[in-house]
Short mmCIF file of C-alpha atoms and ligand atoms in Angstrom, two decimals:
data_model
loop_
_atom_site.label_atom_id
_atom_site.label_comp_id
_atom_site.label_asym_id
_atom_site.label_seq_id
_atom_site.Cartn_x
_atom_site.Cartn_y
_atom_site.Cartn_z
CA UNK A 28 124.00 110.99 86.57
CA UNK A 29 121.92 108.59 88.60
CA UNK A 30 118.24 108.42 87.88
CA UNK A 31 115.34 106.57 89.47
CA UNK A 32 112.10 105.72 87.43
CA UNK A 33 109.16 105.05 89.83
CA UNK A 34 106.61 103.29 87.78
CA UNK A 35 108.85 102.10 84.95
CA UNK A 36 107.03 98.87 84.07
CA UNK A 37 104.09 100.26 82.30
CA UNK A 38 103.40 101.67 78.83
CA UNK A 39 105.65 104.71 78.98
CA UNK A 40 108.48 103.33 81.34
CA UNK A 41 109.94 100.85 78.69
CA UNK A 42 110.13 103.65 75.88
CA UNK A 43 111.69 106.25 78.63
CA UNK A 44 114.17 103.57 79.89
CA UNK A 45 115.58 102.79 76.25
CA UNK A 46 115.46 106.48 75.49
CA UNK A 47 117.52 107.50 78.53
CA UNK A 48 119.87 104.76 77.99
CA UNK A 49 120.66 105.91 74.51
CA UNK A 50 120.59 109.51 75.33
CA UNK A 51 122.83 109.07 78.33
CA UNK A 52 124.92 106.02 77.92
CA UNK A 53 127.00 106.77 81.15
CA UNK A 54 123.96 107.37 83.40
CA UNK A 55 123.05 104.91 86.07
CA UNK A 56 119.27 104.26 85.64
CA UNK A 57 117.21 102.31 88.03
CA UNK A 58 113.51 101.32 88.23
CA UNK A 59 111.06 100.87 90.86
CA UNK A 60 107.47 99.14 90.30
CA UNK A 61 105.15 96.83 91.85
CA UNK A 62 104.81 95.00 88.42
CA UNK A 63 101.07 95.03 87.90
CA UNK A 64 101.58 94.94 84.03
CA UNK A 65 104.93 93.01 84.02
CA UNK A 66 103.45 90.32 81.93
CA UNK A 67 101.86 92.34 79.35
CA UNK A 68 104.73 92.28 76.95
CA UNK A 69 104.16 92.82 73.17
CA UNK A 70 106.13 90.60 71.24
CA UNK A 71 109.49 91.36 72.83
CA UNK A 72 112.31 88.97 73.02
CA UNK A 73 114.11 90.46 75.96
CA UNK A 74 112.60 92.31 79.05
CA UNK A 75 112.64 96.11 78.61
CA UNK A 76 114.02 96.30 82.06
CA UNK A 77 117.36 95.18 80.51
CA UNK A 78 117.92 98.88 79.58
CA UNK A 79 118.30 99.59 83.22
CA UNK A 80 121.02 98.94 85.57
CA UNK A 81 118.90 97.66 88.33
CA UNK A 82 115.17 96.97 88.84
CA UNK A 83 113.58 97.27 92.31
CA UNK A 84 110.07 95.85 93.21
CA UNK A 85 107.86 97.38 95.78
CA UNK A 86 104.62 99.38 96.27
CA UNK A 87 105.17 103.14 96.12
CA UNK A 88 102.72 103.36 99.04
CA UNK A 89 105.31 101.77 101.41
CA UNK A 90 108.54 103.11 99.78
CA UNK A 91 111.29 104.05 102.13
CA UNK A 92 113.26 107.22 102.44
CA UNK A 93 116.45 105.21 101.85
CA UNK A 94 115.21 104.03 98.50
CA UNK A 95 115.56 107.74 97.23
CA UNK A 96 119.06 108.20 98.50
CA UNK A 97 121.86 108.87 96.07
CA UNK A 98 119.93 109.83 92.99
CA UNK A 99 120.29 112.99 90.94
CA UNK A 100 116.83 112.89 89.35
CA UNK A 101 113.64 110.85 90.32
CA UNK A 102 110.94 110.57 87.62
CA UNK A 103 107.41 109.76 89.07
CA UNK A 104 105.46 107.62 86.59
CA UNK A 105 103.61 105.17 89.03
CA UNK A 106 100.00 105.76 88.86
CA UNK A 107 96.46 104.40 88.38
CA UNK A 108 96.89 105.97 85.00
CA UNK A 109 93.55 106.56 83.31
CA UNK A 110 89.92 107.66 83.98
CA UNK A 111 88.31 104.18 83.77
CA UNK A 112 90.80 102.68 86.36
CA UNK A 113 90.50 106.03 88.46
CA UNK A 114 86.67 105.74 88.57
CA UNK A 115 86.88 101.97 89.60
CA UNK A 116 89.73 102.55 92.23
CA UNK A 117 89.10 106.14 93.31
CA UNK A 118 90.74 105.77 96.88
CA UNK A 119 93.63 103.82 95.70
CA UNK A 120 93.93 106.70 92.86
CA UNK A 121 94.44 109.15 95.39
CA UNK A 122 96.66 107.26 97.65
CA UNK A 123 99.03 106.15 94.92
CA UNK A 124 98.78 109.11 92.17
CA UNK A 125 98.76 111.74 94.81
CA UNK A 126 99.63 110.75 98.43
CA UNK A 127 102.47 108.61 97.36
CA UNK A 128 103.88 110.84 94.60
CA UNK A 129 104.10 113.65 97.40
CA UNK A 130 105.71 111.20 99.87
CA UNK A 131 108.31 110.26 97.20
CA UNK A 132 108.95 113.95 96.32
CA UNK A 133 109.40 114.86 100.01
CA UNK A 134 111.83 112.01 100.67
CA UNK A 135 113.79 112.93 97.57
CA UNK A 136 113.98 116.54 98.64
CA UNK A 137 114.99 115.36 102.28
CA UNK A 138 117.97 113.15 100.87
CA UNK A 139 119.24 115.79 98.43
CA UNK A 140 117.79 114.72 95.10
CA UNK A 141 118.38 117.64 92.66
CA UNK A 142 115.55 117.10 90.07
CA UNK A 143 111.99 115.79 90.46
CA UNK A 144 109.89 114.97 87.39
CA UNK A 145 106.24 114.38 87.72
CA UNK A 146 104.01 112.95 84.85
CA UNK A 147 101.06 115.08 84.91
CA UNK A 148 98.36 115.17 82.36
CA UNK A 149 96.44 117.77 80.18
CA UNK A 150 93.28 116.18 81.47
CA UNK A 151 93.40 118.65 84.29
CA UNK A 152 91.65 120.99 81.64
CA UNK A 153 88.59 118.80 81.62
CA UNK A 154 86.00 120.00 79.29
CA UNK A 155 87.43 123.29 78.12
CA UNK A 156 85.72 125.35 75.43
CA UNK A 157 87.26 128.47 73.90
CA UNK A 158 90.50 127.63 72.46
CA UNK A 159 93.76 125.81 73.67
CA UNK A 160 94.47 125.87 77.33
CA UNK A 161 97.52 127.51 78.79
CA UNK A 162 99.12 126.60 81.87
CA UNK A 163 97.73 129.84 83.51
CA UNK A 164 94.24 129.10 82.47
CA UNK A 165 91.41 127.79 84.76
CA UNK A 166 91.51 123.90 85.56
CA UNK A 167 88.58 121.75 85.29
CA UNK A 168 89.55 118.39 86.54
CA UNK A 169 86.56 116.13 86.39
CA UNK A 170 87.69 112.58 87.17
CA UNK A 171 89.48 111.25 90.13
CA UNK A 172 92.53 110.63 87.90
CA UNK A 173 92.73 114.37 86.77
CA UNK A 174 91.84 115.42 90.34
CA UNK A 175 94.85 113.42 91.71
CA UNK A 176 97.08 115.11 89.10
CA UNK A 177 96.30 118.55 90.11
CA UNK A 178 96.33 117.77 93.69
CA UNK A 179 100.00 116.43 93.36
CA UNK A 180 100.93 119.48 91.11
CA UNK A 181 99.74 121.72 94.11
CA UNK A 182 101.63 119.64 96.76
CA UNK A 183 104.71 119.70 94.79
CA UNK A 184 104.43 123.55 94.38
CA UNK A 185 104.13 123.91 98.09
CA UNK A 186 107.23 121.86 99.00
CA UNK A 187 109.81 124.02 100.61
CA UNK A 188 112.81 122.73 98.94
CA UNK A 189 115.84 123.61 96.59
CA UNK A 190 114.91 120.49 94.49
CA UNK A 191 114.07 121.48 90.95
CA UNK A 192 110.39 120.22 90.22
CA UNK A 193 108.96 119.88 86.77
CA UNK A 194 105.31 118.83 86.21
CA UNK A 195 104.85 117.76 82.58
CA UNK A 196 101.19 117.99 81.73
CA UNK A 197 101.28 115.32 78.86
CA UNK A 198 98.82 115.32 76.12
CA UNK A 199 97.19 111.94 75.52
CA UNK A 200 99.87 109.46 74.84
CA UNK A 201 99.92 107.22 71.63
CA UNK A 202 102.53 105.07 70.04
CA UNK A 203 104.14 101.70 70.20
CA UNK A 204 105.74 100.42 73.38
CA UNK A 205 107.19 97.18 74.61
CA UNK A 206 104.17 97.13 76.99
CA UNK A 207 101.68 98.50 74.52
CA UNK A 208 98.31 99.57 75.65
CA UNK A 209 95.11 99.76 73.59
CA UNK A 210 93.01 101.81 75.97
CA UNK A 211 94.15 104.94 74.22
CA UNK A 212 92.25 106.63 71.51
CA UNK A 213 94.77 106.40 68.54
CA UNK A 214 96.23 102.90 69.80
CA UNK A 215 92.63 101.70 69.83
CA UNK A 216 91.61 102.94 66.38
CA UNK A 217 94.78 101.19 64.86
CA UNK A 218 93.95 97.96 66.40
CA UNK A 219 90.20 98.24 65.29
CA UNK A 220 91.31 99.11 61.74
CA UNK A 221 93.83 96.12 61.71
CA UNK A 222 91.46 93.41 63.30
CA UNK A 223 87.97 94.35 62.19
CA UNK A 224 88.38 96.94 59.35
CA UNK A 225 86.13 99.18 61.16
CA UNK A 226 86.95 102.05 63.58
CA UNK A 227 84.17 102.55 66.21
CA UNK A 228 84.26 106.03 67.40
CA UNK A 229 82.87 106.06 71.01
CA UNK A 230 81.64 109.65 70.66
CA UNK A 231 80.23 111.89 68.10
CA UNK A 232 83.74 112.54 66.90
CA UNK A 233 83.99 116.14 67.87
CA UNK A 234 85.89 116.09 71.16
CA UNK A 235 89.49 117.47 71.09
CA UNK A 236 92.58 115.54 72.17
CA UNK A 237 96.10 116.82 72.10
CA UNK A 238 98.31 113.90 71.16
CA UNK A 239 102.00 113.16 72.12
CA UNK A 240 103.98 110.10 71.01
CA UNK A 241 105.30 108.04 73.86
CA UNK A 242 108.73 108.64 72.35
CA UNK A 243 108.37 112.25 72.60
CA UNK A 244 107.13 111.84 76.30
CA UNK A 245 110.61 110.32 76.97
CA UNK A 246 112.25 113.15 75.20
CA UNK A 247 110.47 115.60 77.50
CA UNK A 248 111.50 113.68 80.42
CA UNK A 249 115.17 113.61 79.31
CA UNK A 250 114.79 117.40 79.21
CA UNK A 251 113.49 117.82 82.57
CA UNK A 252 115.82 115.75 84.46
CA UNK A 253 118.46 118.27 84.47
CA UNK A 254 116.39 121.43 83.65
CA UNK A 255 118.15 124.61 85.19
CA UNK A 256 115.88 126.58 87.59
CA UNK A 257 116.71 129.66 85.53
CA UNK A 258 114.65 128.14 82.60
CA UNK A 259 111.18 128.03 83.84
CA UNK A 260 111.70 128.51 87.73
CA UNK A 261 112.46 126.06 90.47
CA UNK A 262 108.83 124.77 90.33
CA UNK A 263 107.22 124.48 86.88
CA UNK A 264 104.02 122.97 85.46
CA UNK A 265 104.17 122.88 81.60
CA UNK A 266 102.03 121.43 78.98
CA UNK A 267 104.10 118.82 77.05
CA UNK A 268 103.11 118.39 73.53
CA UNK A 269 103.05 120.32 70.29
CA UNK A 270 100.71 123.07 68.83
CA UNK A 271 100.35 120.99 65.55
CA UNK A 272 98.91 117.99 67.53
CA UNK A 273 95.55 118.94 68.70
CA UNK A 274 93.10 116.76 66.98
CA UNK A 275 89.40 116.13 67.01
CA UNK A 276 88.88 112.33 67.41
CA UNK A 277 87.20 112.07 64.12
CA UNK A 278 90.29 113.40 62.61
CA UNK A 279 92.27 110.51 64.30
CA UNK A 280 89.90 107.90 62.88
CA UNK A 281 90.45 109.39 59.47
CA UNK A 282 94.24 109.37 59.59
CA UNK A 283 94.13 105.72 60.60
CA UNK A 284 91.73 104.87 57.85
CA UNK A 285 93.91 106.46 55.23
CA UNK A 286 96.87 104.29 56.54
CA UNK A 287 94.87 101.08 56.66
CA UNK A 288 93.07 100.98 53.21
CA UNK A 289 89.48 99.63 53.26
CA UNK A 290 88.77 100.80 56.88
CA UNK A 291 85.33 101.96 57.56
CA UNK A 292 84.68 104.56 60.20
CA UNK A 293 81.36 104.32 62.40
CA UNK A 294 80.66 107.45 64.48
CA UNK A 295 78.23 107.23 67.38
CA UNK A 296 76.29 110.40 66.94
CA UNK A 297 74.03 109.48 69.97
CA UNK A 298 76.77 109.15 72.33
CA UNK A 299 76.72 111.17 75.61
CA UNK A 300 79.06 114.21 75.81
CA UNK A 301 82.58 113.13 76.29
CA UNK A 302 83.84 114.52 79.58
CA UNK A 303 87.29 115.19 78.23
CA UNK A 304 87.65 117.47 75.37
CA UNK A 305 90.21 120.24 75.38
CA UNK A 306 92.80 121.67 73.12
CA UNK A 307 96.28 122.60 74.94
CA UNK A 308 98.60 125.27 74.21
CA UNK A 309 102.30 124.20 73.96
CA UNK A 310 103.94 127.46 73.50
CA UNK A 311 105.65 127.65 76.71
CA UNK A 312 107.20 124.25 76.20
CA UNK A 313 108.35 125.28 72.77
CA UNK A 314 110.03 128.14 74.39
CA UNK A 315 111.56 126.39 77.39
CA UNK A 316 112.59 123.20 75.66
CA UNK A 317 113.53 124.18 72.06
CA UNK A 318 116.03 121.02 71.96
CA UNK A 319 113.33 118.47 73.05
CA UNK A 320 110.43 119.20 70.93
CA UNK A 321 108.19 116.48 69.84
CA UNK A 322 109.58 114.73 66.65
CA UNK A 323 107.05 111.99 65.88
CA UNK A 324 103.95 113.23 63.82
CA UNK A 325 100.43 111.63 63.91
CA UNK A 326 101.24 109.55 60.75
CA UNK A 327 104.58 108.29 62.01
CA UNK A 328 102.87 107.15 65.39
CA UNK A 329 100.33 105.33 63.29
CA UNK A 330 102.79 103.69 61.10
CA UNK A 331 104.89 102.58 63.98
CA UNK A 332 101.67 101.06 65.75
CA UNK A 333 100.74 99.15 62.49
CA UNK A 334 104.36 97.89 62.27
CA UNK A 335 104.37 96.76 66.14
CA UNK A 336 101.09 95.15 65.90
CA UNK A 337 101.95 93.25 62.64
CA UNK A 338 105.04 92.09 64.41
CA UNK A 339 102.86 90.61 67.20
CA UNK A 340 100.86 88.93 64.48
CA UNK A 341 97.90 90.76 66.27
CA UNK A 342 94.36 89.49 65.21
CA UNK A 343 92.35 89.64 68.52
CA UNK A 344 89.06 91.34 67.53
CA UNK A 345 88.14 91.28 71.30
CA UNK A 346 91.15 93.16 72.40
CA UNK A 347 89.02 95.49 74.56
CA UNK A 348 88.82 92.47 76.95
CA UNK A 349 92.49 91.57 76.56
CA UNK A 350 95.58 92.40 78.77
CA UNK A 351 96.40 95.14 76.35
CA UNK A 352 93.65 97.05 78.38
CA UNK A 353 94.93 98.00 81.72
CA UNK A 354 91.62 97.90 83.76
CA UNK A 355 91.07 94.20 82.52
CA UNK A 356 94.46 93.37 83.87
CA UNK A 357 93.75 94.80 87.28
CA UNK A 358 90.24 93.10 87.33
CA UNK A 359 91.83 89.81 86.34
CA UNK A 360 94.51 90.10 89.15
CA UNK A 361 91.64 90.82 91.67
CA UNK A 362 89.34 88.19 90.61
CA UNK A 363 92.25 85.60 90.75
CA UNK A 364 92.85 86.84 94.11
CA UNK A 365 96.39 87.99 93.25
CA UNK A 366 95.51 91.44 94.25
CA UNK A 367 93.26 92.79 97.11
CA UNK A 368 90.75 95.38 96.04
CA UNK A 369 93.08 98.03 97.24
CA UNK A 370 95.60 96.74 94.71
CA UNK A 371 98.08 95.13 97.09
CA UNK A 372 99.69 91.88 96.20
CA UNK A 373 98.44 88.97 98.06
CA UNK A 374 100.82 86.34 99.11
CA UNK A 375 100.27 83.03 97.50
CA UNK A 376 99.86 80.33 99.97
CA UNK A 377 102.50 77.53 99.58
CA UNK A 378 99.82 74.86 99.34
CA UNK A 379 97.96 76.71 96.51
CA UNK A 380 101.21 77.45 94.80
CA UNK A 381 102.28 73.89 94.82
CA UNK A 382 99.10 72.74 93.14
N1 LIG B 23 99.73 107.40 78.69
C1 LIG B 23 99.10 108.48 78.69
O1 LIG B 23 98.22 108.89 78.02
C2 LIG B 23 99.54 109.60 79.70
C3 LIG B 23 99.28 110.90 79.62
C4 LIG B 23 99.50 111.64 80.53
C5 LIG B 23 100.17 111.36 81.66
N2 LIG B 23 100.45 110.06 81.75
C6 LIG B 23 101.17 109.55 83.09
O2 LIG B 23 102.29 108.85 82.85
C7 LIG B 23 102.60 107.91 83.84
C8 LIG B 23 102.93 106.69 83.07
O3 LIG B 23 101.81 106.38 82.31
P1 LIG B 23 101.64 104.84 81.71
O4 LIG B 23 100.75 105.05 80.59
O5 LIG B 23 103.03 104.23 81.58
O6 LIG B 23 101.01 104.22 82.87
P2 LIG B 23 100.80 102.41 83.13
O7 LIG B 23 99.56 102.26 83.91
O8 LIG B 23 101.02 101.76 81.89
O9 LIG B 23 102.16 102.26 84.15
C9 LIG B 23 102.12 102.83 85.37
C10 LIG B 23 103.07 101.94 86.16
O10 LIG B 23 102.98 102.30 87.56
C11 LIG B 23 103.11 101.17 88.35
N3 LIG B 23 102.32 101.30 89.59
C12 LIG B 23 101.08 101.66 89.84
N4 LIG B 23 100.80 101.62 91.07
C13 LIG B 23 101.94 101.42 91.75
C14 LIG B 23 102.08 101.28 93.12
N5 LIG B 23 101.33 101.29 94.10
N6 LIG B 23 103.71 100.96 93.38
C15 LIG B 23 104.62 100.92 92.60
N7 LIG B 23 104.22 100.86 91.27
C16 LIG B 23 102.94 101.27 90.84
C17 LIG B 23 102.28 100.11 87.63
O11 LIG B 23 102.78 98.66 87.79
C18 LIG B 23 102.83 100.42 86.07
O12 LIG B 23 103.95 99.68 85.75
C19 LIG B 23 101.39 107.95 84.62
O13 LIG B 23 101.62 108.73 85.70
C20 LIG B 23 100.37 108.47 83.89
O14 LIG B 23 99.32 109.25 84.64
C21 LIG B 23 100.23 109.13 81.01
#
């Protein structure tokens, strides 16, 4: 099997590459990325891209049809991948997350790729009262990020193709990666507990978040790259996670505090209402993918993060301003004129480079 992961050099990609390499030792696995976060490594001795057979560099906004030729499966991860970045770079978010994802899928279909997997998000449910959301429930995408995910799903559904398309609506990710990021709720809490001994919950603690460990995201994508159309249809949007992993954020803070003795929790009762609060129903995923159900529970994710951060000798109390926060990395690239405001790499002038 030959697989292309588009957007493999972020948080999820390294875990996915290693997972696929172990699960499918005979597969040829390639990556394509424009390397915004290439340098954001977390204490590893070898590049995560070593799990791949080949790494290609480029901007997905200008990807060629030829790049997609010869693959059995394409996994589309490349994105401006959270709400803060989506708010700051709204037009780029639509262009990368939606227009380019649909271009990649269209090219893939034209050149005979058999399976296309899209990393969607449960954030398409927005603020959703009234119990866990099913795939057939109404959507309420509030942010540019969530709107781009649903726009892509709709475009993929409309594709006239034999290609089997799976949109995995992932719960909020958590867990350790060779390119860890701390702009995710659980990861942030663990970093707070270890560095300051205090978890600051930026809401009143009541918003719901379904969680999935990044290793279990990889497991879901491994399932989707050769899913049979009889199992869910040629086109499928499915919530990816587990029914036991819908948490209120105050429960997450308590789980972390229990794992890091002495941690205090401070809850901001005066915070404005969080624009993301939803529970998701993962029954369909349970039925369709019984062999690829999530295996990493909340406590294990917390322990993996603690071990990973300790390995890095992580002590940065100011980590919300560090390169473990993706918006900070992009802003730094822009202020140093490495990236344009449209997030395109700028050529380094020879004279400047020599200085
Ligand atoms: N982490 C989560 O909580 C979560 C949850 C649900 C869905 N997802 C989705 O999973 C996917 C992967 O998430 P992640 O956390 O690894 O994101 P990430 O931001 O860490 O990585 C995204 C990767 O895409 C690349 N990329 C961005 N724009 C590009 C462009 N124009 N051309 C080429 N490459 C480009 C970046 O360089 C980066 O390596 C995303 O689509 C995200 O929306 C993530």
